[in-house]
PDB file of C-alpha atoms in Angstrom:
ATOM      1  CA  UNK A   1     136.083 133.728 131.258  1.00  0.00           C
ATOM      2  CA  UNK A   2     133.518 131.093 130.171  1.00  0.00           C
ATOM      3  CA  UNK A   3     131.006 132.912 132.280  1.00  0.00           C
ATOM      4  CA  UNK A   4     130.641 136.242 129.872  1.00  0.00           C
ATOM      5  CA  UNK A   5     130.125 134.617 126.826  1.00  0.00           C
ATOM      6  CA  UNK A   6     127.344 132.445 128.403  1.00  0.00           C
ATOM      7  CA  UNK A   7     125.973 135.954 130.157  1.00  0.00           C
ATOM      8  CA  UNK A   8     125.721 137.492 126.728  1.00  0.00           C
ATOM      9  CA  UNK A   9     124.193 134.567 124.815  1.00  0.00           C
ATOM     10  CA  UNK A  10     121.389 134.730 127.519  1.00  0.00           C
ATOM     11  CA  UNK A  11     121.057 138.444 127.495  1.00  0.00           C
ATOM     12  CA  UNK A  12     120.710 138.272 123.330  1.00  0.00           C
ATOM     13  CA  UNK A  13     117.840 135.641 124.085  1.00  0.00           C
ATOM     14  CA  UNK A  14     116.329 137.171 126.586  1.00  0.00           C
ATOM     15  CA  UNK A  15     116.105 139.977 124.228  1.00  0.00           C
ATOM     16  CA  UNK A  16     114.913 138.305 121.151  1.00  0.00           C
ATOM     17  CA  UNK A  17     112.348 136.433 122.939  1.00  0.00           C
ATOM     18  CA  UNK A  18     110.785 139.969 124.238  1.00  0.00           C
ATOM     19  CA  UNK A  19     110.756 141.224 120.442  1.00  0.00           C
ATOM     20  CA  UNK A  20     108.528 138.181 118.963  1.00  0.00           C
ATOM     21  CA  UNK A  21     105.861 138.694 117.007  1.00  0.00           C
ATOM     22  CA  UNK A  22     102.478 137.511 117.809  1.00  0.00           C
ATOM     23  CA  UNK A  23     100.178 136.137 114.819  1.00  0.00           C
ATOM     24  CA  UNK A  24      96.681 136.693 115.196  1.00  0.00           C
ATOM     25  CA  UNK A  25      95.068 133.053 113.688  1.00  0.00           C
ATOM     26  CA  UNK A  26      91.734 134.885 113.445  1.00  0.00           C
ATOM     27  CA  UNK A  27      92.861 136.924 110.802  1.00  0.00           C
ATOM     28  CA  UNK A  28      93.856 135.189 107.553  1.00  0.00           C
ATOM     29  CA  UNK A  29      95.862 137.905 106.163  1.00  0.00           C
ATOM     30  CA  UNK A  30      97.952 136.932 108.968  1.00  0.00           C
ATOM     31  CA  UNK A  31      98.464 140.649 110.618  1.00  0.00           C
ATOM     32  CA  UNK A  32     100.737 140.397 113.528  1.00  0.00           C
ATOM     33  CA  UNK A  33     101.267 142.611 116.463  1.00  0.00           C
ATOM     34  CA  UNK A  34     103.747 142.656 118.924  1.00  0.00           C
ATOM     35  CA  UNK A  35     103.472 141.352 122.434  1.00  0.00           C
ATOM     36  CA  UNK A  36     100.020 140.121 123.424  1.00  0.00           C
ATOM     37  CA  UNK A  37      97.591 143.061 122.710  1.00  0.00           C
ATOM     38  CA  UNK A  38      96.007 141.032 119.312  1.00  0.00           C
ATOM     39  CA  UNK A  39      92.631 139.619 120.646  1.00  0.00           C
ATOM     40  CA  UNK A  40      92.530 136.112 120.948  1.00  0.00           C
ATOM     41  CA  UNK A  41      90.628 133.784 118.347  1.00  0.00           C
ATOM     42  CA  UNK A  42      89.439 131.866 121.374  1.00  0.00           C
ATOM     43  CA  UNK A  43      88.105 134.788 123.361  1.00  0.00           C
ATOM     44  CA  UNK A  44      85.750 136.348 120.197  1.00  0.00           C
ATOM     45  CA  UNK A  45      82.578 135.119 119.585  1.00  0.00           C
ATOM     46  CA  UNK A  46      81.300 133.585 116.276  1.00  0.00           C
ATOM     47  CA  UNK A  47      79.756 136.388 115.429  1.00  0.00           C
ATOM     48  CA  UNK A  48      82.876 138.153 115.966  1.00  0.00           C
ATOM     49  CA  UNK A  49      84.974 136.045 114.135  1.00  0.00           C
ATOM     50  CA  UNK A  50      82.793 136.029 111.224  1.00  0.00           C
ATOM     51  CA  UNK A  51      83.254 139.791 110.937  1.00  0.00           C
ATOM     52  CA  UNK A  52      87.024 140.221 111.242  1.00  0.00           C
ATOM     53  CA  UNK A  53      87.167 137.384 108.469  1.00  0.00           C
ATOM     54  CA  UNK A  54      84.858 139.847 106.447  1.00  0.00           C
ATOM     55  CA  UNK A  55      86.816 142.854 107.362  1.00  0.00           C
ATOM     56  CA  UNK A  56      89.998 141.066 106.181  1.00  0.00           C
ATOM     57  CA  UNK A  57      89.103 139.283 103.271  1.00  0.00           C
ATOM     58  CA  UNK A  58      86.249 141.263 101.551  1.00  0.00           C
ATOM     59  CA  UNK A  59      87.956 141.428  98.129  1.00  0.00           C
ATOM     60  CA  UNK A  60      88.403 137.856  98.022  1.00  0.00           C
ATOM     61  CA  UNK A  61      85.278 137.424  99.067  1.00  0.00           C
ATOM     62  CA  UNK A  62      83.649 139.356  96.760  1.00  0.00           C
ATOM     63  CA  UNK A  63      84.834 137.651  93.831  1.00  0.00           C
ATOM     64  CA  UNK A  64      84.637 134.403  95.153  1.00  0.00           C
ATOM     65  CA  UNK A  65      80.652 135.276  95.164  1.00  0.00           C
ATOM     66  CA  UNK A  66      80.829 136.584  92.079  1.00  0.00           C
ATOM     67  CA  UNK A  67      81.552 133.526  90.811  1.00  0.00           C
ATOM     68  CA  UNK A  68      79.868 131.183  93.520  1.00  0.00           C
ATOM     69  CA  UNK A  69      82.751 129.477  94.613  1.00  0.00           C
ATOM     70  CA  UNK A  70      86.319 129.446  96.212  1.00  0.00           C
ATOM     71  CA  UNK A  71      88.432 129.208  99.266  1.00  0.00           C
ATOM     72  CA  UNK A  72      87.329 132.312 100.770  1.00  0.00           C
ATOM     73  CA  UNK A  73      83.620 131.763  99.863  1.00  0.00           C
ATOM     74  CA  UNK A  74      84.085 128.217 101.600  1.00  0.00           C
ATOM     75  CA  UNK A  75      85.683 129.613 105.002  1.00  0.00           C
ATOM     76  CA  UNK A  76      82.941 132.099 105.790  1.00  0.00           C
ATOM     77  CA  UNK A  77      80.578 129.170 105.120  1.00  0.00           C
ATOM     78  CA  UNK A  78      82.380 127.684 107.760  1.00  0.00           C
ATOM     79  CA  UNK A  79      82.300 130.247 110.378  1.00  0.00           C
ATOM     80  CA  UNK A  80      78.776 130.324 110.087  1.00  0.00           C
ATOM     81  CA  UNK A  81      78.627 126.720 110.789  1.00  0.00           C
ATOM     82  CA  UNK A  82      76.710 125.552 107.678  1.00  0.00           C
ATOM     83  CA  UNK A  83      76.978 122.115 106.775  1.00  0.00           C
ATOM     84  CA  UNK A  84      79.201 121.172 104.101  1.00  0.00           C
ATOM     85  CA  UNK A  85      76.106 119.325 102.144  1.00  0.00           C
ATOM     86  CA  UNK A  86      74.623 122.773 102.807  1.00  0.00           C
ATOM     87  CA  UNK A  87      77.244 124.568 101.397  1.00  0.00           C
ATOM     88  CA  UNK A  88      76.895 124.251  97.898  1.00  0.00           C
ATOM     89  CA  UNK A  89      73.245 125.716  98.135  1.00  0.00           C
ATOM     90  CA  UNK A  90      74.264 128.346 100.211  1.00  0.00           C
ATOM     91  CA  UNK A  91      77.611 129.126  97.360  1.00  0.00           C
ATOM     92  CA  UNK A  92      74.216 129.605  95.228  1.00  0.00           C
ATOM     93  CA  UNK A  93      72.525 131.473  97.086  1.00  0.00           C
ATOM     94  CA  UNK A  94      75.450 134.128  97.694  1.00  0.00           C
ATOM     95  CA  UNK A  95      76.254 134.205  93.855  1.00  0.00           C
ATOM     96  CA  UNK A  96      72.540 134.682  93.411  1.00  0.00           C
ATOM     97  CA  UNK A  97      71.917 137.606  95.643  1.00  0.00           C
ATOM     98  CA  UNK A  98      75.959 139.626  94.531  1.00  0.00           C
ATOM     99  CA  UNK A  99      74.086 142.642  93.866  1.00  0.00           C
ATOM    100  CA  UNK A 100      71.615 142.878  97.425  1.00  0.00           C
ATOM    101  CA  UNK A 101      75.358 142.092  99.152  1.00  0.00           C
ATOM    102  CA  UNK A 102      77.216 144.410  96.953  1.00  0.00           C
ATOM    103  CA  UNK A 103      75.018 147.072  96.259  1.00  0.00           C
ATOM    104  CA  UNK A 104      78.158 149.285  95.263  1.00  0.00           C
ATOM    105  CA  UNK A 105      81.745 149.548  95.154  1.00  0.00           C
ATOM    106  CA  UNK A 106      81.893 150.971  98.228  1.00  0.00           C
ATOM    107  CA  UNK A 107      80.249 148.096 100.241  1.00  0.00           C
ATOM    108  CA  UNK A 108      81.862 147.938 103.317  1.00  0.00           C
ATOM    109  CA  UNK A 109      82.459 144.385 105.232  1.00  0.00           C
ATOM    110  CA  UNK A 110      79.089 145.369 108.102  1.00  0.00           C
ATOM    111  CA  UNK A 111      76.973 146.244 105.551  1.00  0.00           C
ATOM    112  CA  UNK A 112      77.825 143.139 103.457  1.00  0.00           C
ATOM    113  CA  UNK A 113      76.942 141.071 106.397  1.00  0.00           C
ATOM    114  CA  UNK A 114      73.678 142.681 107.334  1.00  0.00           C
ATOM    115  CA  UNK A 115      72.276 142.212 103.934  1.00  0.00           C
ATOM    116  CA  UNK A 116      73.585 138.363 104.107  1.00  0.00           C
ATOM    117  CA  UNK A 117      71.869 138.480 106.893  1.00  0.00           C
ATOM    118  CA  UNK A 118      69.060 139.999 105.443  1.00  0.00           C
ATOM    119  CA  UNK A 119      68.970 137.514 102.219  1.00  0.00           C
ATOM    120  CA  UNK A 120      69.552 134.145 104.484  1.00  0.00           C
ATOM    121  CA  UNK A 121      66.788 135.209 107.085  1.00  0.00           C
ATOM    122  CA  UNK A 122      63.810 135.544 104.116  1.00  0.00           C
ATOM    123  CA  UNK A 123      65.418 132.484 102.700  1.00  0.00           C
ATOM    124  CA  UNK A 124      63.421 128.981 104.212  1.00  0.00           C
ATOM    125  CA  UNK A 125      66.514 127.052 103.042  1.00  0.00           C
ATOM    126  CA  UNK A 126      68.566 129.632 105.687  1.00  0.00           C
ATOM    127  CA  UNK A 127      66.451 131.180 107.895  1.00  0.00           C
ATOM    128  CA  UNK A 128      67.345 129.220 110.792  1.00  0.00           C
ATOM    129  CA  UNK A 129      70.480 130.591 110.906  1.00  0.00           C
ATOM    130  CA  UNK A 130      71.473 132.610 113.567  1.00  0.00           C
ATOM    131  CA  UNK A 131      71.879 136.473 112.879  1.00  0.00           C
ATOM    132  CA  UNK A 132      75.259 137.659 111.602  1.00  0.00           C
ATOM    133  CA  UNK A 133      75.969 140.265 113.652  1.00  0.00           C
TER     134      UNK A 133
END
């Protein structure tokens, strides 16, 4: 009789370890999907990362370069590798040029980055950087 209840406790683990949820780390509003169909942070490139932060986050990051500061403002700095004694210029810079990367309300996440893109690459303080996307 001690053999079914051990059976069953297996068969309910076997079964909740199938239904775990997967969190994507590349995405900071933390979206999960089931199983292992979420791309892996490790697999996309920088350039790839970069944009699915964007996609994700483009309202904070909007008014964290309205104001030239903040956690979100600070994290895409850091996907684009820029040094942190860099990164105060470059806070700056993105508060400076709001209305080139947010032309309208409608700005979408891509077109945000190709006019950072844009901005940084006539910039002599930036233009090393490598393109965006």
């Amino acid at each position: 009789m001690k053999t079914l209840p051990k059976i069953a406790l297996v068969s309910i683990l076997a079964l909740s370890a199938g239904a775990c949820t997967v969190i994507d780390p590349s995405s900071s509003s933390h979206s999960s999907s089931s199983g292992g169909d979420s791309k892996s942070a490790s697999l996309m490139t920088r350039e790839q990362r970069i944009a699915r932060f964007t996609e994700n986050n483009l309202d904070h990051l909007k008014r964290d370069i309205s104001v030239g500061q903040g956690e979100y403002l600070s994290s895409l700095a850091s996907l684009m590798q820029i040094d942190a004694s860099r990164q105060p210029a470059f806070f700056a810079f993105a508060q400076d040029n709001f209305a080139k990367l947010f032309p309208s309300a409608q700005t979408r996440a891509a077109d945000m980055l190709a006019a950072l893109d844009r901005e940084m690459s006539a910039d002599p303080r930036f233009a090393q950087r490598v393109a965006l996307n």
